[in-house]
mmCIF file of C-alpha atoms in Angstrom:
data_model
loop_
_atom_site.group_PDB
_atom_site.id
_atom_site.type_symbol
_atom_site.label_atom_id
_atom_site.label_comp_id
_atom_site.label_asym_id
_atom_site.label_seq_id
_atom_site.Cartn_x
_atom_site.Cartn_y
_atom_site.Cartn_z
ATOM 1 C CA MET A 1 -11.288 0.462 -21.960
ATOM 2 C CA LYS A 2 -7.776 -0.935 -22.326
ATOM 3 C CA SER A 3 -5.754 -2.513 -19.524
ATOM 4 C CA SER A 4 -2.526 -0.976 -18.221
ATOM 5 C CA MET A 5 -0.660 -3.768 -19.986
ATOM 6 C CA ALA A 6 -2.367 -2.995 -23.304
ATOM 7 C CA ARG A 7 -1.909 0.762 -22.935
ATOM 8 C CA GLY A 8 1.746 0.387 -21.966
ATOM 9 C CA LEU A 9 2.522 -1.916 -24.839
ATOM 10 C CA ALA A 10 0.731 0.335 -27.309
ATOM 11 C CA ALA A 11 2.695 3.340 -26.064
ATOM 12 C CA PHE A 12 6.016 1.582 -26.635
ATOM 13 C CA TRP A 13 5.083 -0.073 -29.926
ATOM 14 C CA LEU A 14 5.812 2.640 -32.473
ATOM 15 C CA GLY A 15 9.105 3.597 -30.860
ATOM 16 C CA SER A 16 10.149 -0.039 -30.750
ATOM 17 C CA MET A 17 9.505 -1.072 -34.347
ATOM 18 C CA LEU A 18 13.033 -0.202 -35.405
ATOM 19 C CA VAL A 19 14.615 -2.694 -33.017
ATOM 20 C CA VAL A 20 13.066 -5.759 -34.699
ATOM 21 C CA PRO A 21 15.184 -6.863 -37.637
ATOM 22 C CA ALA A 22 14.571 -9.497 -40.266
ATOM 23 C CA ALA A 23 14.808 -13.118 -39.168
ATOM 24 C CA GLY A 24 17.998 -15.119 -39.582
ATOM 25 C CA THR A 25 20.481 -12.324 -38.862
ATOM 26 C CA ALA A 26 22.852 -14.555 -36.811
ATOM 27 C CA ALA A 27 24.681 -16.851 -39.204
ATOM 28 C CA GLY A 28 24.692 -20.408 -37.870
ATOM 29 C CA TYR A 29 22.501 -19.664 -34.869
ATOM 30 C CA PRO A 30 20.967 -21.780 -33.554
ATOM 31 C CA ASP A 31 22.694 -25.002 -34.502
ATOM 32 C CA ARG A 32 21.752 -27.019 -31.416
ATOM 33 C CA PRO A 33 18.857 -27.256 -28.906
ATOM 34 C CA ILE A 34 17.901 -24.217 -26.829
ATOM 35 C CA SER A 35 17.182 -24.470 -23.109
ATOM 36 C CA LEU A 36 14.208 -22.366 -21.966
ATOM 37 C CA VAL A 37 14.337 -22.039 -18.169
ATOM 38 C CA VAL A 38 11.192 -21.582 -16.069
ATOM 39 C CA GLY A 39 11.636 -20.609 -12.419
ATOM 40 C CA TYR A 40 8.568 -22.569 -11.277
ATOM 41 C CA PRO A 41 7.350 -26.171 -11.134
ATOM 42 C CA ALA A 42 5.430 -27.634 -14.050
ATOM 43 C CA GLY A 43 1.739 -26.840 -14.347
ATOM 44 C CA GLY A 44 1.570 -23.125 -13.559
ATOM 45 C CA SER A 45 0.883 -20.201 -15.862
ATOM 46 C CA VAL A 46 4.587 -19.446 -16.486
ATOM 47 C CA ASP A 47 5.310 -23.082 -17.299
ATOM 48 C CA LEU A 48 2.344 -23.328 -19.669
ATOM 49 C CA THR A 49 3.397 -20.152 -21.468
ATOM 50 C CA ALA A 50 6.935 -21.501 -21.810
ATOM 51 C CA ARG A 51 5.750 -24.789 -23.296
ATOM 52 C CA LEU A 52 3.464 -23.125 -25.830
ATOM 53 C CA PHE A 53 6.092 -20.546 -26.748
ATOM 54 C CA GLY A 54 8.857 -23.161 -26.863
ATOM 55 C CA GLU A 55 6.909 -25.156 -29.461
ATOM 56 C CA ALA A 56 6.392 -22.065 -31.589
ATOM 57 C CA LEU A 57 10.023 -20.962 -31.260
ATOM 58 C CA ALA A 58 11.266 -24.419 -32.271
ATOM 59 C CA GLU A 59 9.207 -24.235 -35.458
ATOM 60 C CA ARG A 60 10.857 -20.947 -36.388
ATOM 61 C CA THR A 61 14.453 -21.786 -35.472
ATOM 62 C CA GLY A 62 14.562 -25.384 -36.681
ATOM 63 C CA GLN A 63 15.988 -26.486 -33.340
ATOM 64 C CA SER A 64 14.267 -28.140 -30.397
ATOM 65 C CA VAL A 65 13.486 -25.948 -27.387
ATOM 66 C CA VAL A 66 13.721 -27.808 -24.075
ATOM 67 C CA VAL A 67 11.740 -26.329 -21.164
ATOM 68 C CA GLU A 68 13.638 -26.727 -17.876
ATOM 69 C CA ASN A 69 11.726 -26.207 -14.630
ATOM 70 C CA VAL A 70 14.138 -24.803 -12.050
ATOM 71 C CA GLY A 71 11.672 -24.019 -9.269
ATOM 72 C CA GLY A 72 12.204 -22.353 -5.927
ATOM 73 C CA ALA A 73 12.323 -18.994 -4.167
ATOM 74 C CA GLY A 74 9.516 -17.431 -6.170
ATOM 75 C CA GLY A 75 11.164 -17.958 -9.525
ATOM 76 C CA THR A 76 14.491 -16.405 -8.550
ATOM 77 C CA ILE A 77 16.599 -19.596 -8.619
ATOM 78 C CA GLY A 78 15.792 -20.169 -12.272
ATOM 79 C CA ALA A 79 16.346 -16.512 -13.114
ATOM 80 C CA GLN A 80 19.720 -16.532 -11.371
ATOM 81 C CA ARG A 81 20.762 -19.569 -13.366
ATOM 82 C CA VAL A 82 20.112 -17.738 -16.631
ATOM 83 C CA ALA A 83 21.802 -14.564 -15.382
ATOM 84 C CA ARG A 84 24.981 -16.612 -14.814
ATOM 85 C CA ALA A 85 24.759 -18.623 -18.041
ATOM 86 C CA GLU A 86 27.045 -18.230 -21.034
ATOM 87 C CA PRO A 87 25.605 -15.420 -23.226
ATOM 88 C CA ASP A 88 25.414 -17.510 -26.373
ATOM 89 C CA GLY A 89 21.644 -17.741 -26.904
ATOM 90 C CA TYR A 90 21.324 -21.361 -25.845
ATOM 91 C CA THR A 91 20.082 -20.669 -22.307
ATOM 92 C CA LEU A 92 17.025 -18.403 -22.155
ATOM 93 C CA LEU A 93 14.492 -17.486 -19.474
ATOM 94 C CA LEU A 94 10.728 -17.333 -19.665
ATOM 95 C CA GLY A 95 10.432 -14.655 -16.993
ATOM 96 C CA SER A 96 7.450 -13.140 -15.225
ATOM 97 C CA THR A 97 6.644 -10.116 -13.095
ATOM 98 C CA ASN A 98 7.620 -11.702 -9.781
ATOM 99 C CA GLU A 99 11.226 -12.670 -10.393
ATOM 100 C CA MET A 100 12.070 -9.961 -12.924
ATOM 101 C CA VAL A 101 10.646 -6.909 -11.111
ATOM 102 C CA ILE A 102 9.302 -7.502 -7.608
ATOM 103 C CA ALA A 103 11.693 -9.991 -5.987
ATOM 104 C CA GLY A 104 14.683 -7.670 -5.938
ATOM 105 C CA MET A 105 12.650 -4.969 -4.174
ATOM 106 C CA ILE A 106 11.782 -7.087 -1.153
ATOM 107 C CA ASN A 107 14.291 -9.915 -0.931
ATOM 108 C CA PRO A 108 17.939 -9.063 -0.151
ATOM 109 C CA ALA A 109 18.894 -12.663 -0.958
ATOM 110 C CA VAL A 110 18.278 -12.006 -4.665
ATOM 111 C CA LYS A 111 21.746 -11.651 -6.160
ATOM 112 C CA TYR A 112 20.840 -10.505 -9.645
ATOM 113 C CA ASP A 113 19.403 -7.307 -11.098
ATOM 114 C CA GLY A 114 16.322 -7.928 -13.239
ATOM 115 C CA ALA A 115 17.372 -5.188 -15.665
ATOM 116 C CA ARG A 116 21.196 -5.138 -15.735
ATOM 117 C CA ASP A 117 21.886 -8.877 -15.642
ATOM 118 C CA PHE A 118 19.650 -9.866 -18.561
ATOM 119 C CA THR A 119 19.063 -9.084 -22.200
ATOM 120 C CA ALA A 120 15.345 -8.330 -22.516
ATOM 121 C CA LEU A 121 14.198 -9.896 -25.797
ATOM 122 C CA GLY A 122 10.466 -9.235 -25.820
ATOM 123 C CA VAL A 123 7.152 -9.352 -23.994
ATOM 124 C CA ILE A 124 5.064 -12.394 -24.897
ATOM 125 C CA ALA A 125 1.715 -12.074 -23.132
ATOM 126 C CA SER A 126 -0.158 -11.047 -20.012
ATOM 127 C CA GLN A 127 -3.217 -12.109 -18.084
ATOM 128 C CA PRO A 128 -5.227 -10.506 -15.313
ATOM 129 C CA MET A 129 -5.624 -11.684 -11.770
ATOM 130 C CA LEU A 130 -8.960 -12.560 -10.230
ATOM 131 C CA LEU A 131 -10.435 -11.387 -6.940
ATOM 132 C CA ALA A 132 -12.579 -14.280 -5.721
ATOM 133 C CA ALA A 133 -14.739 -14.896 -2.656
ATOM 134 C CA SER A 134 -15.598 -18.009 -0.708
ATOM 135 C CA LYS A 135 -19.218 -19.032 -1.035
ATOM 136 C CA SER A 136 -19.624 -18.499 2.712
ATOM 137 C CA ALA A 137 -18.526 -14.851 2.414
ATOM 138 C CA GLY A 138 -22.016 -13.978 1.208
ATOM 139 C CA VAL A 139 -21.025 -11.636 -1.631
ATOM 140 C CA ASN A 140 -21.758 -12.078 -5.324
ATOM 141 C CA ASN A 141 -20.005 -9.127 -6.955
ATOM 142 C CA ALA A 142 -17.524 -6.325 -6.395
ATOM 143 C CA ALA A 143 -20.188 -3.843 -5.225
ATOM 144 C CA GLU A 144 -21.305 -6.208 -2.452
ATOM 145 C CA TYR A 145 -17.662 -6.805 -1.476
ATOM 146 C CA LEU A 146 -17.096 -3.076 -1.145
ATOM 147 C CA GLN A 147 -20.294 -2.524 0.822
ATOM 148 C CA LYS A 148 -19.410 -5.300 3.258
ATOM 149 C CA LEU A 149 -15.844 -4.158 3.866
ATOM 150 C CA ARG A 150 -16.778 -0.500 4.269
ATOM 151 C CA ALA A 151 -19.351 -1.434 6.915
ATOM 152 C CA ALA A 152 -16.851 -3.537 8.888
ATOM 153 C CA GLU A 153 -13.994 -2.671 11.219
ATOM 154 C CA PRO A 154 -10.654 -2.555 9.384
ATOM 155 C CA GLY A 155 -9.058 -5.993 9.418
ATOM 156 C CA SER A 156 -12.315 -7.883 9.931
ATOM 157 C CA PHE A 157 -11.821 -9.702 6.629
ATOM 158 C CA ASN A 158 -8.818 -11.262 4.946
ATOM 159 C CA TYR A 159 -7.570 -12.165 1.514
ATOM 160 C CA GLY A 160 -4.999 -14.748 0.515
ATOM 161 C CA SER A 161 -2.176 -14.714 -1.995
ATOM 162 C CA SER A 162 0.639 -17.057 -2.971
ATOM 163 C CA GLY A 163 3.116 -15.225 -0.730
ATOM 164 C CA VAL A 164 4.475 -11.917 0.552
ATOM 165 C CA GLY A 165 5.566 -9.573 -2.207
ATOM 166 C CA THR A 166 4.143 -11.628 -5.065
ATOM 167 C CA THR A 167 2.173 -10.061 -7.872
ATOM 168 C CA LEU A 168 -0.986 -11.475 -6.279
ATOM 169 C CA HIS A 169 -0.174 -9.827 -2.948
ATOM 170 C CA LEU A 170 0.425 -6.451 -4.576
ATOM 171 C CA ALA A 171 -2.787 -6.743 -6.590
ATOM 172 C CA GLY A 172 -4.633 -7.243 -3.309
ATOM 173 C CA GLU A 173 -2.959 -4.161 -1.878
ATOM 174 C CA MET A 174 -3.981 -2.209 -4.981
ATOM 175 C CA VAL A 175 -7.601 -3.210 -4.254
ATOM 176 C CA ASN A 176 -7.203 -2.007 -0.653
ATOM 177 C CA GLN A 177 -5.762 1.319 -1.786
ATOM 178 C CA SER A 178 -8.293 1.908 -4.545
ATOM 179 C CA THR A 179 -11.315 1.167 -2.366
ATOM 180 C CA GLY A 180 -10.076 2.649 0.893
ATOM 181 C CA THR A 181 -10.816 -0.641 2.650
ATOM 182 C CA ARG A 182 -8.543 -2.936 4.640
ATOM 183 C CA ALA A 183 -8.639 -6.671 4.037
ATOM 184 C CA GLU A 184 -5.720 -8.261 5.864
ATOM 185 C CA HIS A 185 -3.218 -10.208 3.798
ATOM 186 C CA VAL A 186 -2.768 -13.939 4.489
ATOM 187 C CA PRO A 187 0.289 -15.329 2.659
ATOM 188 C CA TYR A 188 0.248 -18.963 1.519
ATOM 189 C CA ARG A 189 2.961 -21.239 0.200
ATOM 190 C CA GLY A 190 1.496 -21.330 -3.265
ATOM 191 C CA VAL A 191 -1.926 -21.078 -4.842
ATOM 192 C CA ALA A 192 -3.154 -24.648 -4.224
ATOM 193 C CA PRO A 193 -3.496 -24.423 -0.414
ATOM 194 C CA MET A 194 -5.044 -20.966 -0.723
ATOM 195 C CA VAL A 195 -7.712 -22.262 -3.106
ATOM 196 C CA THR A 196 -8.428 -25.142 -0.726
ATOM 197 C CA ASP A 197 -9.078 -22.709 2.152
ATOM 198 C CA LEU A 198 -11.126 -20.452 -0.117
ATOM 199 C CA MET A 199 -13.354 -23.341 -1.154
ATOM 200 C CA SER A 200 -13.797 -24.483 2.454
ATOM 201 C CA GLY A 201 -14.587 -20.991 3.750
ATOM 202 C CA GLN A 202 -11.480 -20.790 5.958
ATOM 203 C CA LEU A 203 -10.444 -17.788 3.844
ATOM 204 C CA ASP A 204 -12.806 -14.923 2.985
ATOM 205 C CA TYR A 205 -11.265 -13.754 -0.277
ATOM 206 C CA GLY A 206 -8.385 -14.694 -2.522
ATOM 207 C CA MET A 207 -6.321 -13.159 -5.310
ATOM 208 C CA LEU A 208 -5.455 -15.660 -8.040
ATOM 209 C CA VAL A 209 -4.101 -15.622 -11.567
ATOM 210 C CA LEU A 210 -7.199 -15.911 -13.757
ATOM 211 C CA SER A 211 -6.214 -19.273 -15.247
ATOM 212 C CA SER A 212 -5.718 -20.713 -11.737
ATOM 213 C CA GLY A 213 -9.131 -19.647 -10.433
ATOM 214 C CA LEU A 214 -11.331 -20.086 -13.487
ATOM 215 C CA PRO A 215 -11.926 -23.855 -13.129
ATOM 216 C CA GLN A 216 -13.180 -23.410 -9.545
ATOM 217 C CA VAL A 217 -15.358 -20.465 -10.554
ATOM 218 C CA ARG A 218 -16.985 -22.398 -13.393
ATOM 219 C CA ALA A 219 -17.468 -25.402 -11.114
ATOM 220 C CA GLY A 220 -19.362 -23.174 -8.669
ATOM 221 C CA LYS A 221 -16.838 -23.696 -5.857
ATOM 222 C CA ILE A 222 -15.794 -20.039 -5.467
ATOM 223 C CA VAL A 223 -17.324 -16.718 -6.545
ATOM 224 C CA ALA A 224 -15.621 -14.441 -9.101
ATOM 225 C CA LEU A 225 -15.829 -10.779 -8.106
ATOM 226 C CA GLY A 226 -13.782 -9.324 -10.942
ATOM 227 C CA VAL A 227 -10.518 -9.324 -12.889
ATOM 228 C CA THR A 228 -7.764 -6.837 -12.115
ATOM 229 C CA GLU A 229 -7.198 -5.348 -15.576
ATOM 230 C CA LYS A 230 -9.331 -2.493 -16.884
ATOM 231 C CA LYS A 231 -10.935 -4.622 -19.552
ATOM 232 C CA ARG A 232 -12.542 -8.040 -19.387
ATOM 233 C CA SER A 233 -10.471 -11.041 -20.382
ATOM 234 C CA PRO A 234 -11.266 -12.704 -23.726
ATOM 235 C CA ALA A 235 -10.797 -16.013 -21.884
ATOM 236 C CA ALA A 236 -13.671 -15.228 -19.486
ATOM 237 C CA PRO A 237 -15.732 -12.318 -20.832
ATOM 238 C CA GLU A 238 -18.535 -13.163 -18.417
ATOM 239 C CA ILE A 239 -16.398 -11.973 -15.469
ATOM 240 C CA PRO A 240 -16.464 -8.171 -15.130
ATOM 241 C CA ALA A 241 -13.394 -6.051 -14.613
ATOM 242 C CA LEU A 242 -13.195 -4.734 -11.051
ATOM 243 C CA ALA A 243 -12.743 -1.250 -12.521
ATOM 244 C CA GLU A 244 -16.307 -1.400 -13.859
ATOM 245 C CA THR A 245 -17.539 -0.980 -10.264
ATOM 246 C CA ALA A 246 -17.445 2.409 -8.532
ATOM 247 C CA GLY A 247 -14.636 2.489 -6.026
ATOM 248 C CA PHE A 248 -12.373 0.154 -7.975
ATOM 249 C CA GLU A 249 -11.535 2.551 -10.814
ATOM 250 C CA ASP A 250 -7.792 2.572 -10.042
ATOM 251 C CA VAL A 251 -7.400 -1.208 -10.081
ATOM 252 C CA ASP A 252 -5.417 -2.053 -13.201
ATOM 253 C CA VAL A 253 -2.683 -4.671 -12.961
ATOM 254 C CA GLY A 254 -1.792 -7.971 -14.593
ATOM 255 C CA VAL A 255 0.842 -10.705 -14.734
ATOM 256 C CA TRP A 256 3.112 -10.643 -17.771
ATOM 257 C CA PHE A 257 5.523 -13.093 -19.377
ATOM 258 C CA ALA A 258 8.644 -12.150 -21.316
ATOM 259 C CA LEU A 259 11.693 -13.706 -22.958
ATOM 260 C CA TYR A 260 15.215 -13.006 -21.650
ATOM 261 C CA GLY A 261 18.785 -14.044 -22.263
ATOM 262 C CA PRO A 262 21.832 -13.368 -20.114
ATOM 263 C CA ALA A 263 23.402 -9.899 -20.239
ATOM 264 C CA ASP A 264 25.783 -9.213 -23.119
ATOM 265 C CA LEU A 265 23.960 -11.492 -25.540
ATOM 266 C CA PRO A 266 25.576 -10.841 -28.952
ATOM 267 C CA ALA A 267 23.463 -8.453 -31.000
ATOM 268 C CA PRO A 268 23.020 -10.831 -33.987
ATOM 269 C CA VAL A 269 21.736 -13.584 -31.657
ATOM 270 C CA ALA A 270 19.438 -11.183 -29.820
ATOM 271 C CA ASP A 271 18.118 -9.860 -33.138
ATOM 272 C CA THR A 272 17.406 -13.372 -34.389
ATOM 273 C CA LEU A 273 15.449 -14.201 -31.226
ATOM 274 C CA ARG A 274 13.521 -10.919 -31.347
ATOM 275 C CA ALA A 275 12.563 -11.542 -34.953
ATOM 276 C CA ALA A 276 11.447 -15.088 -34.151
ATOM 277 C CA LEU A 277 9.381 -13.803 -31.208
ATOM 278 C CA ALA A 278 7.765 -11.152 -33.395
ATOM 279 C CA ASP A 279 6.776 -13.853 -35.861
ATOM 280 C CA VAL A 280 5.308 -16.027 -33.078
ATOM 281 C CA LEU A 281 3.190 -13.107 -31.869
ATOM 282 C CA LYS A 282 1.648 -12.791 -35.336
ATOM 283 C CA SER A 283 0.529 -16.438 -35.276
ATOM 284 C CA GLU A 284 -3.223 -16.954 -34.979
ATOM 285 C CA THR A 285 -2.630 -20.504 -33.724
ATOM 286 C CA PHE A 286 -0.409 -19.277 -30.900
ATOM 287 C CA ARG A 287 -2.886 -16.516 -30.060
ATOM 288 C CA ARG A 288 -5.723 -19.020 -29.730
ATOM 289 C CA LYS A 289 -3.686 -21.353 -27.542
ATOM 290 C CA MET A 290 -2.670 -18.509 -25.229
ATOM 291 C CA GLN A 291 -6.230 -17.186 -25.052
ATOM 292 C CA ASP A 292 -7.423 -20.643 -24.065
ATOM 293 C CA ALA A 293 -4.866 -20.432 -21.237
ATOM 294 C CA GLY A 294 -6.314 -17.106 -20.090
ATOM 295 C CA ALA A 295 -3.640 -14.847 -21.596
ATOM 296 C CA GLU A 296 -3.563 -12.096 -24.205
ATOM 297 C CA LEU A 297 -0.620 -11.609 -26.566
ATOM 298 C CA ALA A 298 1.595 -8.554 -26.612
ATOM 299 C CA ARG A 299 2.077 -6.666 -29.831
ATOM 300 C CA PRO A 300 5.172 -7.585 -31.871
ATOM 301 C CA GLY A 301 8.063 -5.177 -31.516
ATOM 302 C CA VAL A 302 7.570 -3.967 -27.939
ATOM 303 C CA ASP A 303 10.762 -2.750 -26.270
ATOM 304 C CA ALA A 304 10.826 -5.156 -23.331
ATOM 305 C CA ALA A 305 13.461 -3.215 -21.395
ATOM 306 C CA GLN A 306 11.415 -0.010 -21.468
ATOM 307 C CA PHE A 307 8.262 -1.880 -20.561
ATOM 308 C CA GLN A 308 9.986 -3.596 -17.633
ATOM 309 C CA ALA A 309 11.315 -0.269 -16.361
ATOM 310 C CA ALA A 310 7.792 1.156 -16.346
ATOM 311 C CA GLU A 311 6.509 -1.917 -14.495
ATOM 312 C CA ALA A 312 9.293 -1.542 -11.912
ATOM 313 C CA ARG A 313 8.164 2.018 -11.192
ATOM 314 C CA LYS A 314 4.543 0.888 -10.767
ATOM 315 C CA TYR A 315 5.331 -2.019 -8.465
ATOM 316 C CA GLY A 316 7.880 -0.003 -6.518
ATOM 317 C CA ALA A 317 5.137 2.477 -5.654
ATOM 318 C CA LEU A 318 2.869 -0.384 -4.550
ATOM 319 C CA VAL A 319 5.579 -1.932 -2.364
ATOM 320 C CA ARG A 320 6.214 1.396 -0.666
ATOM 321 C CA ALA A 321 2.526 2.169 -0.170
ATOM 322 C CA ALA A 322 1.871 -1.282 1.278
ATOM 323 C CA LYS A 323 4.974 -0.979 3.495
ATOM 324 C CA ILE A 324 6.226 -4.383 2.470
ATOM 325 C CA GLU A 325 9.587 -4.858 4.125
ATOM 326 C CA ALA A 326 12.455 -6.964 2.874
ATOM 327 C CA GLN A 327 12.045 -10.547 3.948
#
């Protein structure tokens, strides 16, 4: 069974093929290094994707690609920097679900529009999130989780995420809605302190990006209950999809990574970057590296703007259903 990411990308693929031209359509571009901005500190899933993609893009453009970590405010500071940059193709963003779709729905301090203020160049990859339990929670799989929460008073158990309104938070709310249970959300300032509390038993359950939780799962420090996309991840096929368990059928969500430039990027420059991205996505070497990082590649030629609009509708419904107010 395909994930929502896979189904969405497949649906857009045929209609998007015409927008990917041949490589090298912008004469003289690029003729100097490209800055690839990441709105997070080094070491996370967005940063790793940017570094792997930057290497591959440099090979295809003949120019170095410098990854710049502009962390803060859930990725929005880096995104804002790119939104305000000169639209010449030399300042790009490796964007993710949080700063490009969710942040503007819940944070009035965000001064850019994830759709209008950027040129969407293409979706690169996605990976699922992981619902995990502390060892002291006494559950070994999604069925036991559901049985325990249904037998308890609402709010008796909690789950952590990296913050209010993040993709991880909304994935946890999707689990609540799908199962008809109520685990209370505990926001953390990042994944690291949440994992610490999960390992110590101070937190019952946690929602993590797969690549962030997999080392602790394989070390036996936390218990994997399931991934949030409809299909199992090639990076960890031993972990079932939550949707395989009765009661979780509607859980289908993942984190995605995409390439953006500022709005009004000249069409020849945008076409050159789209063609280079399409070529990267056909690379078996890049696919293997991303799979090792827990991610699955998008198909070449996806219309990123249409895909992002569909994601905005999905997350908007989750924000409303969870009654997440602007912070």
